């Protein structure tokens, strides 16, 4: 497994990718519980998978990629 420790809260280091995908977004380093609550309220994003598959994130990535 790749070393993702710099991207994760300490409590989630060592988890399998499948577990991480379904972990709350505040498992990501720099995302607080408050941030996670706001993401859920605004965009119904609860997990890392939800964030990665969010239509807003995907659209933003497409715009940036097309701008290159």
PDB file of N, CA and C in Angstrom:
ATOM      1  N   UNK A   1       0.847  -1.185   0.000  1.00  0.00           N
ATOM      2  CA  UNK A   1       0.000   0.000   0.000  1.00  0.00           C
ATOM      3  C   UNK A   1       0.884   1.237   0.000  1.00  0.00           C
ATOM      4  N   UNK A   2       0.503   2.230  -0.742  1.00  0.00           N
ATOM      5  CA  UNK A   2       1.239   3.488  -0.807  1.00  0.00           C
ATOM      6  C   UNK A   2       1.165   4.203   0.534  1.00  0.00           C
ATOM      7  N   UNK A   3       2.177   4.992   0.816  1.00  0.00           N
ATOM      8  CA  UNK A   3       2.202   5.745   2.067  1.00  0.00           C
ATOM      9  C   UNK A   3       1.391   7.029   1.905  1.00  0.00           C
ATOM     10  N   UNK A   4       0.218   7.035   2.475  1.00  0.00           N
ATOM     11  CA  UNK A   4      -0.674   8.192   2.402  1.00  0.00           C
ATOM     12  C   UNK A   4      -0.696   8.974   3.703  1.00  0.00           C
ATOM     13  N   UNK A   5       0.211   8.683   4.605  1.00  0.00           N
ATOM     14  CA  UNK A   5       0.154   9.255   5.951  1.00  0.00           C
ATOM     15  C   UNK A   5       0.122  10.775   5.949  1.00  0.00           C
ATOM     16  N   UNK A   6       0.784  11.409   5.005  1.00  0.00           N
ATOM     17  CA  UNK A   6       0.780  12.878   4.996  1.00  0.00           C
ATOM     18  C   UNK A   6      -0.557  13.457   4.538  1.00  0.00           C
ATOM     19  N   UNK A   7      -1.420  12.622   3.987  1.00  0.00           N
ATOM     20  CA  UNK A   7      -2.725  13.069   3.510  1.00  0.00           C
ATOM     21  C   UNK A   7      -3.863  12.744   4.468  1.00  0.00           C
ATOM     22  N   UNK A   8      -3.553  12.033   5.554  1.00  0.00           N
ATOM     23  CA  UNK A   8      -4.596  11.520   6.443  1.00  0.00           C
ATOM     24  C   UNK A   8      -4.385  11.941   7.885  1.00  0.00           C
ATOM     25  N   UNK A   9      -5.481  12.025   8.623  1.00  0.00           N
ATOM     26  CA  UNK A   9      -5.407  12.156  10.076  1.00  0.00           C
ATOM     27  C   UNK A   9      -4.737  10.902  10.623  1.00  0.00           C
ATOM     28  N   UNK A  10      -4.040  11.050  11.717  1.00  0.00           N
ATOM     29  CA  UNK A  10      -3.309   9.926  12.316  1.00  0.00           C
ATOM     30  C   UNK A  10      -4.193   8.707  12.555  1.00  0.00           C
ATOM     31  N   UNK A  11      -5.432   8.921  12.936  1.00  0.00           N
ATOM     32  CA  UNK A  11      -6.335   7.811  13.259  1.00  0.00           C
ATOM     33  C   UNK A  11      -6.619   6.918  12.049  1.00  0.00           C
ATOM     34  N   UNK A  12      -6.386   7.416  10.840  1.00  0.00           N
ATOM     35  CA  UNK A  12      -6.721   6.662   9.630  1.00  0.00           C
ATOM     36  C   UNK A  12      -5.497   6.110   8.909  1.00  0.00           C
ATOM     37  N   UNK A  13      -4.314   6.434   9.412  1.00  0.00           N
ATOM     38  CA  UNK A  13      -3.096   5.907   8.803  1.00  0.00           C
ATOM     39  C   UNK A  13      -3.091   4.385   8.913  1.00  0.00           C
ATOM     40  N   UNK A  14      -2.713   3.727   7.864  1.00  0.00           N
ATOM     41  CA  UNK A  14      -2.661   2.268   7.874  1.00  0.00           C
ATOM     42  C   UNK A  14      -3.946   1.597   7.442  1.00  0.00           C
ATOM     43  N   UNK A  15      -5.026   2.362   7.276  1.00  0.00           N
ATOM     44  CA  UNK A  15      -6.278   1.769   6.798  1.00  0.00           C
ATOM     45  C   UNK A  15      -6.135   1.363   5.334  1.00  0.00           C
ATOM     46  N   UNK A  16      -6.882   0.357   4.949  1.00  0.00           N
ATOM     47  CA  UNK A  16      -6.909  -0.089   3.557  1.00  0.00           C
ATOM     48  C   UNK A  16      -7.632   0.953   2.704  1.00  0.00           C
ATOM     49  N   UNK A  17      -7.321   0.967   1.405  1.00  0.00           N
ATOM     50  CA  UNK A  17      -7.944   1.937   0.505  1.00  0.00           C
ATOM     51  C   UNK A  17      -9.464   1.850   0.533  1.00  0.00           C
ATOM     52  N   UNK A  18      -9.991   0.631   0.580  1.00  0.00           N
ATOM     53  CA  UNK A  18     -11.447   0.450   0.593  1.00  0.00           C
ATOM     54  C   UNK A  18     -12.058   1.112   1.827  1.00  0.00           C
ATOM     55  N   UNK A  19     -11.401   0.954   2.962  1.00  0.00           N
ATOM     56  CA  UNK A  19     -11.865   1.593   4.197  1.00  0.00           C
ATOM     57  C   UNK A  19     -11.762   3.111   4.090  1.00  0.00           C
ATOM     58  N   UNK A  20     -10.657   3.583   3.533  1.00  0.00           N
ATOM     59  CA  UNK A  20     -10.447   5.025   3.418  1.00  0.00           C
ATOM     60  C   UNK A  20     -11.500   5.676   2.534  1.00  0.00           C
ATOM     61  N   UNK A  21     -11.841   5.033   1.438  1.00  0.00           N
ATOM     62  CA  UNK A  21     -12.824   5.602   0.519  1.00  0.00           C
ATOM     63  C   UNK A  21     -14.156   5.854   1.208  1.00  0.00           C
ATOM     64  N   UNK A  22     -14.503   5.011   2.155  1.00  0.00           N
ATOM     65  CA  UNK A  22     -15.779   5.150   2.849  1.00  0.00           C
ATOM     66  C   UNK A  22     -15.643   5.811   4.220  1.00  0.00           C
ATOM     67  N   UNK A  23     -14.475   6.376   4.481  1.00  0.00           N
ATOM     68  CA  UNK A  23     -14.250   7.111   5.735  1.00  0.00           C
ATOM     69  C   UNK A  23     -14.790   8.528   5.596  1.00  0.00           C
ATOM     70  N   UNK A  24     -15.092   9.173   6.712  1.00  0.00           N
ATOM     71  CA  UNK A  24     -15.581  10.549   6.648  1.00  0.00           C
ATOM     72  C   UNK A  24     -14.521  11.478   6.064  1.00  0.00           C
ATOM     73  N   UNK A  25     -14.956  12.563   5.432  1.00  0.00           N
ATOM     74  CA  UNK A  25     -14.003  13.480   4.800  1.00  0.00           C
ATOM     75  C   UNK A  25     -13.032  14.089   5.800  1.00  0.00           C
ATOM     76  N   UNK A  26     -13.417  14.161   7.075  1.00  0.00           N
ATOM     77  CA  UNK A  26     -12.480  14.713   8.052  1.00  0.00           C
ATOM     78  C   UNK A  26     -11.338  13.749   8.360  1.00  0.00           C
ATOM     79  N   UNK A  27     -11.325  12.581   7.727  1.00  0.00           N
ATOM     80  CA  UNK A  27     -10.161  11.694   7.805  1.00  0.00           C
ATOM     81  C   UNK A  27      -8.997  12.272   7.006  1.00  0.00           C
ATOM     82  N   UNK A  28      -9.299  13.188   6.088  1.00  0.00           N
ATOM     83  CA  UNK A  28      -8.263  13.843   5.299  1.00  0.00           C
ATOM     84  C   UNK A  28      -7.565  14.910   6.131  1.00  0.00           C
ATOM     85  N   UNK A  29      -6.254  14.940   6.063  1.00  0.00           N
ATOM     86  CA  UNK A  29      -5.463  15.946   6.761  1.00  0.00           C
ATOM     87  C   UNK A  29      -5.922  17.339   6.332  1.00  0.00           C
ATOM     88  N   UNK A  30      -6.180  18.188   7.297  1.00  0.00           N
ATOM     89  CA  UNK A  30      -6.579  19.560   7.010  1.00  0.00           C
ATOM     90  C   UNK A  30      -8.074  19.787   6.904  1.00  0.00           C
ATOM     91  N   UNK A  31      -8.869  18.731   6.923  1.00  0.00           N
ATOM     92  CA  UNK A  31     -10.328  18.859   6.892  1.00  0.00           C
ATOM     93  C   UNK A  31     -10.836  18.602   8.304  1.00  0.00           C
ATOM     94  N   UNK A  32     -11.419  19.627   8.895  1.00  0.00           N
ATOM     95  CA  UNK A  32     -11.902  19.508  10.273  1.00  0.00           C
ATOM     96  C   UNK A  32     -13.300  18.900  10.305  1.00  0.00           C
ATOM     97  N   UNK A  33     -13.741  18.553  11.489  1.00  0.00           N
ATOM     98  CA  UNK A  33     -15.112  18.064  11.664  1.00  0.00           C
ATOM     99  C   UNK A  33     -16.092  19.147  11.214  1.00  0.00           C
ATOM    100  N   UNK A  34     -15.798  20.389  11.540  1.00  0.00           N
ATOM    101  CA  UNK A  34     -16.653  21.500  11.109  1.00  0.00           C
ATOM    102  C   UNK A  34     -16.705  21.627   9.597  1.00  0.00           C
ATOM    103  N   UNK A  35     -15.555  21.479   8.947  1.00  0.00           N
ATOM    104  CA  UNK A  35     -15.515  21.498   7.481  1.00  0.00           C
ATOM    105  C   UNK A  35     -16.376  20.373   6.914  1.00  0.00           C
ATOM    106  N   UNK A  36     -16.250  19.193   7.511  1.00  0.00           N
ATOM    107  CA  UNK A  36     -17.022  18.033   7.058  1.00  0.00           C
ATOM    108  C   UNK A  36     -18.518  18.287   7.200  1.00  0.00           C
ATOM    109  N   UNK A  37     -18.911  18.904   8.294  1.00  0.00           N
ATOM    110  CA  UNK A  37     -20.329  19.221   8.501  1.00  0.00           C
ATOM    111  C   UNK A  37     -20.819  20.194   7.443  1.00  0.00           C
ATOM    112  N   UNK A  38     -19.991  21.168   7.084  1.00  0.00           N
ATOM    113  CA  UNK A  38     -20.384  22.135   6.055  1.00  0.00           C
ATOM    114  C   UNK A  38     -20.476  21.483   4.675  1.00  0.00           C
ATOM    115  N   UNK A  39     -19.546  20.584   4.373  1.00  0.00           N
ATOM    116  CA  UNK A  39     -19.622  19.855   3.102  1.00  0.00           C
ATOM    117  C   UNK A  39     -20.889  19.015   3.022  1.00  0.00           C
ATOM    118  N   UNK A  40     -21.248  18.401   4.143  1.00  0.00           N
ATOM    119  CA  UNK A  40     -22.468  17.594   4.159  1.00  0.00           C
ATOM    120  C   UNK A  40     -23.699  18.476   3.985  1.00  0.00           C
ATOM    121  N   UNK A  41     -23.739  19.588   4.683  1.00  0.00           N
ATOM    122  CA  UNK A  41     -24.903  20.477   4.599  1.00  0.00           C
ATOM    123  C   UNK A  41     -25.045  21.086   3.203  1.00  0.00           C
ATOM    124  N   UNK A  42     -23.941  21.484   2.609  1.00  0.00           N
ATOM    125  CA  UNK A  42     -23.997  22.173   1.322  1.00  0.00           C
ATOM    126  C   UNK A  42     -24.116  21.227   0.135  1.00  0.00           C
ATOM    127  N   UNK A  43     -23.400  20.101   0.179  1.00  0.00           N
ATOM    128  CA  UNK A  43     -23.297  19.247  -0.999  1.00  0.00           C
ATOM    129  C   UNK A  43     -23.630  17.780  -0.748  1.00  0.00           C
ATOM    130  N   UNK A  44     -24.078  17.454   0.452  1.00  0.00           N
ATOM    131  CA  UNK A  44     -24.371  16.069   0.837  1.00  0.00           C
ATOM    132  C   UNK A  44     -23.143  15.162   0.677  1.00  0.00           C
ATOM    133  N   UNK A  45     -21.969  15.725   0.962  1.00  0.00           N
ATOM    134  CA  UNK A  45     -20.712  14.976   0.900  1.00  0.00           C
ATOM    135  C   UNK A  45     -20.381  14.513   2.306  1.00  0.00           C
ATOM    136  N   UNK A  46     -20.323  13.189   2.490  1.00  0.00           N
ATOM    137  CA  UNK A  46     -20.048  12.612   3.812  1.00  0.00           C
ATOM    138  C   UNK A  46     -18.728  11.856   3.859  1.00  0.00           C
ATOM    139  N   UNK A  47     -18.374  11.215   2.760  1.00  0.00           N
ATOM    140  CA  UNK A  47     -17.193  10.349   2.754  1.00  0.00           C
ATOM    141  C   UNK A  47     -16.160  10.851   1.741  1.00  0.00           C
ATOM    142  N   UNK A  48     -14.968  10.280   1.837  1.00  0.00           N
ATOM    143  CA  UNK A  48     -13.930  10.600   0.856  1.00  0.00           C
ATOM    144  C   UNK A  48     -14.412  10.215  -0.539  1.00  0.00           C
ATOM    145  N   UNK A  49     -15.117   9.102  -0.652  1.00  0.00           N
ATOM    146  CA  UNK A  49     -15.676   8.680  -1.945  1.00  0.00           C
ATOM    147  C   UNK A  49     -16.672   9.717  -2.467  1.00  0.00           C
ATOM    148  N   UNK A  50     -17.556  10.195  -1.598  1.00  0.00           N
ATOM    149  CA  UNK A  50     -18.522  11.221  -2.013  1.00  0.00           C
ATOM    150  C   UNK A  50     -17.804  12.454  -2.552  1.00  0.00           C
ATOM    151  N   UNK A  51     -16.747  12.865  -1.872  1.00  0.00           N
ATOM    152  CA  UNK A  51     -15.989  14.040  -2.301  1.00  0.00           C
ATOM    153  C   UNK A  51     -15.351  13.791  -3.662  1.00  0.00           C
ATOM    154  N   UNK A  52     -14.703  12.646  -3.813  1.00  0.00           N
ATOM    155  CA  UNK A  52     -14.015  12.321  -5.065  1.00  0.00           C
ATOM    156  C   UNK A  52     -14.978  12.205  -6.241  1.00  0.00           C
ATOM    157  N   UNK A  53     -16.191  11.762  -5.981  1.00  0.00           N
ATOM    158  CA  UNK A  53     -17.173  11.556  -7.044  1.00  0.00           C
ATOM    159  C   UNK A  53     -18.164  12.711  -7.174  1.00  0.00           C
ATOM    160  N   UNK A  54     -17.962  13.753  -6.402  1.00  0.00           N
ATOM    161  CA  UNK A  54     -18.863  14.904  -6.433  1.00  0.00           C
ATOM    162  C   UNK A  54     -18.886  15.528  -7.824  1.00  0.00           C
ATOM    163  N   UNK A  55     -20.075  15.794  -8.317  1.00  0.00           N
ATOM    164  CA  UNK A  55     -20.179  16.404  -9.642  1.00  0.00           C
ATOM    165  C   UNK A  55     -19.497  17.763  -9.672  1.00  0.00           C
ATOM    166  N   UNK A  56     -19.463  18.451  -8.556  1.00  0.00           N
ATOM    167  CA  UNK A  56     -18.817  19.759  -8.504  1.00  0.00           C
ATOM    168  C   UNK A  56     -17.298  19.628  -8.599  1.00  0.00           C
ATOM    169  N   UNK A  57     -16.750  18.654  -7.910  1.00  0.00           N
ATOM    170  CA  UNK A  57     -15.307  18.405  -7.981  1.00  0.00           C
ATOM    171  C   UNK A  57     -14.937  17.948  -9.387  1.00  0.00           C
ATOM    172  N   UNK A  58     -15.705  17.048  -9.949  1.00  0.00           N
ATOM    173  CA  UNK A  58     -15.414  16.544 -11.294  1.00  0.00           C
ATOM    174  C   UNK A  58     -15.507  17.655 -12.336  1.00  0.00           C
ATOM    175  N   UNK A  59     -16.488  18.530 -12.207  1.00  0.00           N
ATOM    176  CA  UNK A  59     -16.615  19.654 -13.143  1.00  0.00           C
ATOM    177  C   UNK A  59     -15.446  20.614 -13.000  1.00  0.00           C
ATOM    178  N   UNK A  60     -15.063  20.912 -11.768  1.00  0.00           N
ATOM    179  CA  UNK A  60     -13.930  21.808 -11.531  1.00  0.00           C
ATOM    180  C   UNK A  60     -12.649  21.217 -12.116  1.00  0.00           C
ATOM    181  N   UNK A  61     -12.441  19.916 -11.931  1.00  0.00           N
ATOM    182  CA  UNK A  61     -11.256  19.265 -12.494  1.00  0.00           C
ATOM    183  C   UNK A  61     -11.269  19.339 -14.016  1.00  0.00           C
ATOM    184  N   UNK A  62     -12.424  19.135 -14.625  1.00  0.00           N
ATOM    185  CA  UNK A  62     -12.530  19.196 -16.083  1.00  0.00           C
ATOM    186  C   UNK A  62     -12.189  20.591 -16.589  1.00  0.00           C
ATOM    187  N   UNK A  63     -12.694  21.611 -15.932  1.00  0.00           N
ATOM    188  CA  UNK A  63     -12.419  22.989 -16.341  1.00  0.00           C
ATOM    189  C   UNK A  63     -10.929  23.286 -16.254  1.00  0.00           C
ATOM    190  N   UNK A  64     -10.318  22.897 -15.154  1.00  0.00           N
ATOM    191  CA  UNK A  64      -8.883  23.146 -14.978  1.00  0.00           C
ATOM    192  C   UNK A  64      -8.078  22.375 -16.018  1.00  0.00           C
ATOM    193  N   UNK A  65      -8.422  21.117 -16.243  1.00  0.00           N
ATOM    194  CA  UNK A  65      -7.695  20.321 -17.239  1.00  0.00           C
ATOM    195  C   UNK A  65      -7.837  20.903 -18.641  1.00  0.00           C
ATOM    196  N   UNK A  66      -9.017  21.377 -18.983  1.00  0.00           N
ATOM    197  CA  UNK A  66      -9.231  21.969 -20.305  1.00  0.00           C
ATOM    198  C   UNK A  66      -8.532  23.316 -20.451  1.00  0.00           C
ATOM    199  N   UNK A  67      -8.250  23.962 -19.339  1.00  0.00           N
ATOM    200  CA  UNK A  67      -7.586  25.267 -19.397  1.00  0.00           C
ATOM    201  C   UNK A  67      -6.087  25.147 -19.657  1.00  0.00           C
ATOM    202  N   UNK A  68      -5.571  23.939 -19.589  1.00  0.00           N
ATOM    203  CA  UNK A  68      -4.115  23.732 -19.766  1.00  0.00           C
ATOM    204  C   UNK A  68      -3.742  23.660 -21.219  1.00  0.00           C
TER     205      UNK A  68
END
